[in-house]
Amino acid sequence: MRLEGKKIMAILDEEFEDLELWYPVMRLREEGATVHFVGNEKDKTYIGKYGVPATSDYSYQEVSSKDYDGILVPGGWAPDKLRRYPEVLTFVKEMDKDEKPIGQICHAGWVLISAKILNGRKVTSTPGIRDDMENAGAEWFDEAVVVDGHIISSRRPPDLPPYAKAFADALAK
């Protein structure tokens, strides 16, 4: 249980990509990590793009990035909503400053763009937001997973095994 004692924040909003949330969460829990779902509202059930639910343990206002060892940002259409919450951007900026693992997959790059932390970073994402990532100053690669320090990025659901492993490895360091 190499991740025992580690706490991860997984942020939620409607229409998250079901697998991009649940696969890494299960992988981390299997290794002993505690993963909390955090949304704009506590105890709210958010529904993924394909109907899989996830209920928030806490609201954004109830948590602090200082209490967590890393953050997961799922893809889907949720990132377009997530990047509009100042608290979410604060979590990402603080995690970046503290060099804690930040996991982002698919459209989740939009959140990192809005947090303004991608300039000079190496990343990947769904090809659909490649221009957005590059316009934010990132160097974009068409690879299953790209690790640049504490930022772990991935393209889409078929890339989940190497993405979840890379995020778990970053937490274990």
PDB file of N, CA, C and O in Angstrom, residues 72-115:
ATOM      1  N   LEU A  72      -6.745  15.652  -8.880  1.00  0.00           N
ATOM      2  CA  LEU A  72      -7.137  15.060 -10.161  1.00  0.00           C
ATOM      3  C   LEU A  72      -8.199  15.937 -10.812  1.00  0.00           C
ATOM      4  O   LEU A  72      -9.197  16.282 -10.167  1.00  0.00           O
ATOM      5  N   VAL A  73      -7.979  16.266 -12.069  1.00  0.00           N
ATOM      6  CA  VAL A  73      -8.952  17.026 -12.832  1.00  0.00           C
ATOM      7  C   VAL A  73      -9.413  16.126 -13.980  1.00  0.00           C
ATOM      8  O   VAL A  73      -8.629  15.835 -14.884  1.00  0.00           O
ATOM      9  N   PRO A  74     -10.665  15.653 -13.943  1.00  0.00           N
ATOM     10  CA  PRO A  74     -11.144  14.788 -15.019  1.00  0.00           C
ATOM     11  C   PRO A  74     -11.478  15.590 -16.266  1.00  0.00           C
ATOM     12  O   PRO A  74     -11.666  16.806 -16.203  1.00  0.00           O
ATOM     13  N   GLY A  75     -11.584  14.880 -17.363  1.00  0.00           N
ATOM     14  CA  GLY A  75     -11.969  15.516 -18.614  1.00  0.00           C
ATOM     15  C   GLY A  75     -13.477  15.499 -18.793  1.00  0.00           C
ATOM     16  O   GLY A  75     -14.230  15.549 -17.837  1.00  0.00           O
ATOM     17  N   GLY A  76     -13.887  15.397 -20.051  1.00  0.00           N
ATOM     18  CA  GLY A  76     -15.299  15.521 -20.380  1.00  0.00           C
ATOM     19  C   GLY A  76     -15.626  16.984 -20.585  1.00  0.00           C
ATOM     20  O   GLY A  76     -14.764  17.788 -20.935  1.00  0.00           O
ATOM     21  N   TRP A  77     -16.881  17.337 -20.327  1.00  0.00           N
ATOM     22  CA  TRP A  77     -17.284  18.744 -20.464  1.00  0.00           C
ATOM     23  C   TRP A  77     -17.188  19.483 -19.139  1.00  0.00           C
ATOM     24  O   TRP A  77     -17.298  20.703 -19.091  1.00  0.00           O
ATOM     25  N   ALA A  78     -16.950  18.758 -18.042  1.00  0.00           N
ATOM     26  CA  ALA A  78     -16.835  19.386 -16.724  1.00  0.00           C
ATOM     27  C   ALA A  78     -15.747  20.467 -16.661  1.00  0.00           C
ATOM     28  O   ALA A  78     -15.963  21.497 -16.021  1.00  0.00           O
ATOM     29  N   PRO A  79     -14.572  20.276 -17.287  1.00  0.00           N
ATOM     30  CA  PRO A  79     -13.535  21.307 -17.159  1.00  0.00           C
ATOM     31  C   PRO A  79     -13.962  22.696 -17.609  1.00  0.00           C
ATOM     32  O   PRO A  79     -13.491  23.699 -17.066  1.00  0.00           O
ATOM     33  N   ASP A  80     -14.880  22.765 -18.580  1.00  0.00           N
ATOM     34  CA  ASP A  80     -15.344  24.076 -19.030  1.00  0.00           C
ATOM     35  C   ASP A  80     -16.108  24.782 -17.919  1.00  0.00           C
ATOM     36  O   ASP A  80     -16.124  26.012 -17.856  1.00  0.00           O
ATOM     37  N   LYS A  81     -16.726  24.013 -17.032  1.00  0.00           N
ATOM     38  CA  LYS A  81     -17.412  24.588 -15.868  1.00  0.00           C
ATOM     39  C   LYS A  81     -16.431  24.801 -14.717  1.00  0.00           C
ATOM     40  O   LYS A  81     -16.450  25.838 -14.052  1.00  0.00           O
ATOM     41  N   LEU A  82     -15.581  23.798 -14.478  1.00  0.00           N
ATOM     42  CA  LEU A  82     -14.650  23.850 -13.347  1.00  0.00           C
ATOM     43  C   LEU A  82     -13.747  25.079 -13.392  1.00  0.00           C
ATOM     44  O   LEU A  82     -13.440  25.664 -12.356  1.00  0.00           O
ATOM     45  N   ARG A  83     -13.319  25.464 -14.591  1.00  0.00           N
ATOM     46  CA  ARG A  83     -12.379  26.588 -14.695  1.00  0.00           C
ATOM     47  C   ARG A  83     -13.010  27.929 -14.367  1.00  0.00           C
ATOM     48  O   ARG A  83     -12.325  28.946 -14.292  1.00  0.00           O
ATOM     49  N   ARG A  84     -14.315  27.944 -14.160  1.00  0.00           N
ATOM     50  CA  ARG A  84     -15.013  29.191 -13.826  1.00  0.00           C
ATOM     51  C   ARG A  84     -15.113  29.427 -12.325  1.00  0.00           C
ATOM     52  O   ARG A  84     -15.559  30.481 -11.895  1.00  0.00           O
ATOM     53  N   TYR A  85     -14.717  28.426 -11.525  1.00  0.00           N
ATOM     54  CA  TYR A  85     -14.755  28.562 -10.069  1.00  0.00           C
ATOM     55  C   TYR A  85     -13.401  29.072  -9.570  1.00  0.00           C
ATOM     56  O   TYR A  85     -12.388  28.398  -9.744  1.00  0.00           O
ATOM     57  N   PRO A  86     -13.380  30.238  -8.930  1.00  0.00           N
ATOM     58  CA  PRO A  86     -12.109  30.759  -8.417  1.00  0.00           C
ATOM     59  C   PRO A  86     -11.414  29.787  -7.467  1.00  0.00           C
ATOM     60  O   PRO A  86     -10.189  29.699  -7.452  1.00  0.00           O
ATOM     61  N   GLU A  87     -12.200  29.034  -6.679  1.00  0.00           N
ATOM     62  CA  GLU A  87     -11.611  28.088  -5.726  1.00  0.00           C
ATOM     63  C   GLU A  87     -10.824  27.003  -6.457  1.00  0.00           C
ATOM     64  O   GLU A  87      -9.741  26.606  -6.007  1.00  0.00           O
ATOM     65  N   VAL A  88     -11.365  26.508  -7.555  1.00  0.00           N
ATOM     66  CA  VAL A  88     -10.684  25.456  -8.319  1.00  0.00           C
ATOM     67  C   VAL A  88      -9.360  25.992  -8.851  1.00  0.00           C
ATOM     68  O   VAL A  88      -8.328  25.320  -8.757  1.00  0.00           O
ATOM     69  N   LEU A  89      -9.378  27.185  -9.396  1.00  0.00           N
ATOM     70  CA  LEU A  89      -8.137  27.771  -9.918  1.00  0.00           C
ATOM     71  C   LEU A  89      -7.130  27.993  -8.794  1.00  0.00           C
ATOM     72  O   LEU A  89      -5.936  27.779  -8.981  1.00  0.00           O
ATOM     73  N   THR A  90      -7.612  28.375  -7.630  1.00  0.00           N
ATOM     74  CA  THR A  90      -6.727  28.544  -6.473  1.00  0.00           C
ATOM     75  C   THR A  90      -6.099  27.215  -6.081  1.00  0.00           C
ATOM     76  O   THR A  90      -4.894  27.141  -5.826  1.00  0.00           O
ATOM     77  N   PHE A  91      -6.915  26.141  -6.032  1.00  0.00           N
ATOM     78  CA  PHE A  91      -6.366  24.815  -5.695  1.00  0.00           C
ATOM     79  C   PHE A  91      -5.239  24.457  -6.656  1.00  0.00           C
ATOM     80  O   PHE A  91      -4.166  24.022  -6.243  1.00  0.00           O
ATOM     81  N   VAL A  92      -5.481  24.633  -7.946  1.00  0.00           N
ATOM     82  CA  VAL A  92      -4.496  24.251  -8.960  1.00  0.00           C
ATOM     83  C   VAL A  92      -3.241  25.115  -8.840  1.00  0.00           C
ATOM     84  O   VAL A  92      -2.120  24.596  -8.878  1.00  0.00           O
ATOM     85  N   LYS A  93      -3.401  26.410  -8.662  1.00  0.00           N
ATOM     86  CA  LYS A  93      -2.244  27.299  -8.511  1.00  0.00           C
ATOM     87  C   LYS A  93      -1.420  26.945  -7.274  1.00  0.00           C
ATOM     88  O   LYS A  93      -0.183  26.931  -7.322  1.00  0.00           O
ATOM     89  N   GLU A  94      -2.102  26.679  -6.158  1.00  0.00           N
ATOM     90  CA  GLU A  94      -1.384  26.344  -4.930  1.00  0.00           C
ATOM     91  C   GLU A  94      -0.680  24.995  -5.045  1.00  0.00           C
ATOM     92  O   GLU A  94       0.450  24.841  -4.575  1.00  0.00           O
ATOM     93  N   MET A  95      -1.343  24.017  -5.657  1.00  0.00           N
ATOM     94  CA  MET A  95      -0.714  22.704  -5.853  1.00  0.00           C
ATOM     95  C   MET A  95       0.525  22.864  -6.741  1.00  0.00           C
ATOM     96  O   MET A  95       1.550  22.230  -6.507  1.00  0.00           O
ATOM     97  N   ASP A  96       0.412  23.710  -7.763  1.00  0.00           N
ATOM     98  CA  ASP A  96       1.544  23.955  -8.648  1.00  0.00           C
ATOM     99  C   ASP A  96       2.690  24.601  -7.872  1.00  0.00           C
ATOM    100  O   ASP A  96       3.833  24.156  -7.957  1.00  0.00           O
ATOM    101  N   LYS A  97       2.375  25.626  -7.104  1.00  0.00           N
ATOM    102  CA  LYS A  97       3.409  26.327  -6.318  1.00  0.00           C
ATOM    103  C   LYS A  97       4.101  25.370  -5.354  1.00  0.00           C
ATOM    104  O   LYS A  97       5.318  25.430  -5.164  1.00  0.00           O
ATOM    105  N   ASP A  98       3.322  24.461  -4.750  1.00  0.00           N
ATOM    106  CA  ASP A  98       3.868  23.502  -3.782  1.00  0.00           C
ATOM    107  C   ASP A  98       4.415  22.241  -4.452  1.00  0.00           C
ATOM    108  O   ASP A  98       4.855  21.317  -3.756  1.00  0.00           O
ATOM    109  N   GLU A  99       4.379  22.207  -5.771  1.00  0.00           N
ATOM    110  CA  GLU A  99       4.877  21.085  -6.569  1.00  0.00           C
ATOM    111  C   GLU A  99       4.254  19.749  -6.159  1.00  0.00           C
ATOM    112  O   GLU A  99       4.920  18.725  -6.072  1.00  0.00           O
ATOM    113  N   LYS A 100       2.954  19.783  -5.924  1.00  0.00           N
ATOM    114  CA  LYS A 100       2.193  18.566  -5.638  1.00  0.00           C
ATOM    115  C   LYS A 100       1.645  18.035  -6.959  1.00  0.00           C
ATOM    116  O   LYS A 100       1.331  18.824  -7.862  1.00  0.00           O
ATOM    117  N   PRO A 101       1.498  16.722  -7.092  1.00  0.00           N
ATOM    118  CA  PRO A 101       1.018  16.165  -8.357  1.00  0.00           C
ATOM    119  C   PRO A 101      -0.341  16.719  -8.786  1.00  0.00           C
ATOM    120  O   PRO A 101      -1.286  16.770  -7.992  1.00  0.00           O
ATOM    121  N   ILE A 102      -0.387  17.149 -10.036  1.00  0.00           N
ATOM    122  CA  ILE A 102      -1.611  17.630 -10.675  1.00  0.00           C
ATOM    123  C   ILE A 102      -1.866  16.710 -11.854  1.00  0.00           C
ATOM    124  O   ILE A 102      -1.058  16.657 -12.788  1.00  0.00           O
ATOM    125  N   GLY A 103      -2.974  15.973 -11.808  1.00  0.00           N
ATOM    126  CA  GLY A 103      -3.334  15.080 -12.898  1.00  0.00           C
ATOM    127  C   GLY A 103      -4.413  15.704 -13.753  1.00  0.00           C
ATOM    128  O   GLY A 103      -5.441  16.158 -13.230  1.00  0.00           O
ATOM    129  N   GLN A 104      -4.178  15.762 -15.048  1.00  0.00           N
ATOM    130  CA  GLN A 104      -5.178  16.315 -15.965  1.00  0.00           C
ATOM    131  C   GLN A 104      -5.229  15.454 -17.217  1.00  0.00           C
ATOM    132  O   GLN A 104      -4.195  15.042 -17.732  1.00  0.00           O
ATOM    133  N   ILE A 105      -6.446  15.170 -17.670  1.00  0.00           N
ATOM    134  CA  ILE A 105      -6.639  14.326 -18.834  1.00  0.00           C
ATOM    135  C   ILE A 105      -7.703  14.930 -19.748  1.00  0.00           C
ATOM    136  O   ILE A 105      -8.654  15.546 -19.271  1.00  0.00           O
ATOM    137  N   CYS A 106      -7.475  14.773 -21.034  1.00  0.00           N
ATOM    138  CA  CYS A 106      -8.433  15.173 -22.069  1.00  0.00           C
ATOM    139  C   CYS A 106      -8.666  16.689 -22.044  1.00  0.00           C
ATOM    140  O   CYS A 106      -7.746  17.450 -22.234  1.00  0.00           O
ATOM    141  N   HIS A 107      -9.918  17.120 -21.792  1.00  0.00           N
ATOM    142  CA  HIS A 107     -10.240  18.546 -21.758  1.00  0.00           C
ATOM    143  C   HIS A 107      -9.860  19.225 -20.443  1.00  0.00           C
ATOM    144  O   HIS A 107     -10.034  20.432 -20.299  1.00  0.00           O
ATOM    145  N   ALA A 108      -9.347  18.467 -19.486  1.00  0.00           N
ATOM    146  CA  ALA A 108      -8.973  19.038 -18.183  1.00  0.00           C
ATOM    147  C   ALA A 108      -7.896  20.106 -18.319  1.00  0.00           C
ATOM    148  O   ALA A 108      -7.738  20.947 -17.436  1.00  0.00           O
ATOM    149  N   GLY A 109      -7.172  20.081 -19.425  1.00  0.00           N
ATOM    150  CA  GLY A 109      -6.169  21.108 -19.670  1.00  0.00           C
ATOM    151  C   GLY A 109      -6.731  22.512 -19.617  1.00  0.00           C
ATOM    152  O   GLY A 109      -6.018  23.465 -19.289  1.00  0.00           O
ATOM    153  N   TRP A 110      -8.027  22.649 -19.922  1.00  0.00           N
ATOM    154  CA  TRP A 110      -8.661  23.969 -19.841  1.00  0.00           C
ATOM    155  C   TRP A 110      -8.530  24.560 -18.438  1.00  0.00           C
ATOM    156  O   TRP A 110      -8.373  25.768 -18.285  1.00  0.00           O
ATOM    157  N   VAL A 111      -8.612  23.724 -17.408  1.00  0.00           N
ATOM    158  CA  VAL A 111      -8.515  24.216 -16.030  1.00  0.00           C
ATOM    159  C   VAL A 111      -7.105  24.741 -15.770  1.00  0.00           C
ATOM    160  O   VAL A 111      -6.931  25.810 -15.184  1.00  0.00           O
ATOM    161  N   LEU A 112      -6.098  24.020 -16.228  1.00  0.00           N
ATOM    162  CA  LEU A 112      -4.716  24.466 -16.037  1.00  0.00           C
ATOM    163  C   LEU A 112      -4.429  25.726 -16.843  1.00  0.00           C
ATOM    164  O   LEU A 112      -3.667  26.597 -16.405  1.00  0.00           O
ATOM    165  N   ILE A 113      -5.042  25.837 -18.014  1.00  0.00           N
ATOM    166  CA  ILE A 113      -4.913  27.057 -18.817  1.00  0.00           C
ATOM    167  C   ILE A 113      -5.465  28.242 -18.031  1.00  0.00           C
ATOM    168  O   ILE A 113      -4.810  29.287 -17.909  1.00  0.00           O
ATOM    169  N   SER A 114      -6.682  28.090 -17.511  1.00  0.00           N
ATOM    170  CA  SER A 114      -7.310  29.188 -16.768  1.00  0.00           C
ATOM    171  C   SER A 114      -6.559  29.521 -15.481  1.00  0.00           C
ATOM    172  O   SER A 114      -6.593  30.658 -15.017  1.00  0.00           O
ATOM    173  N   ALA A 115      -5.862  28.533 -14.917  1.00  0.00           N
ATOM    174  CA  ALA A 115      -5.034  28.785 -13.727  1.00  0.00           C
ATOM    175  C   ALA A 115      -3.703  29.437 -14.099  1.00  0.00           C
ATOM    176  O   ALA A 115      -2.942  29.828 -13.215  1.00  0.00           O
TER     177      ALA A 115
END
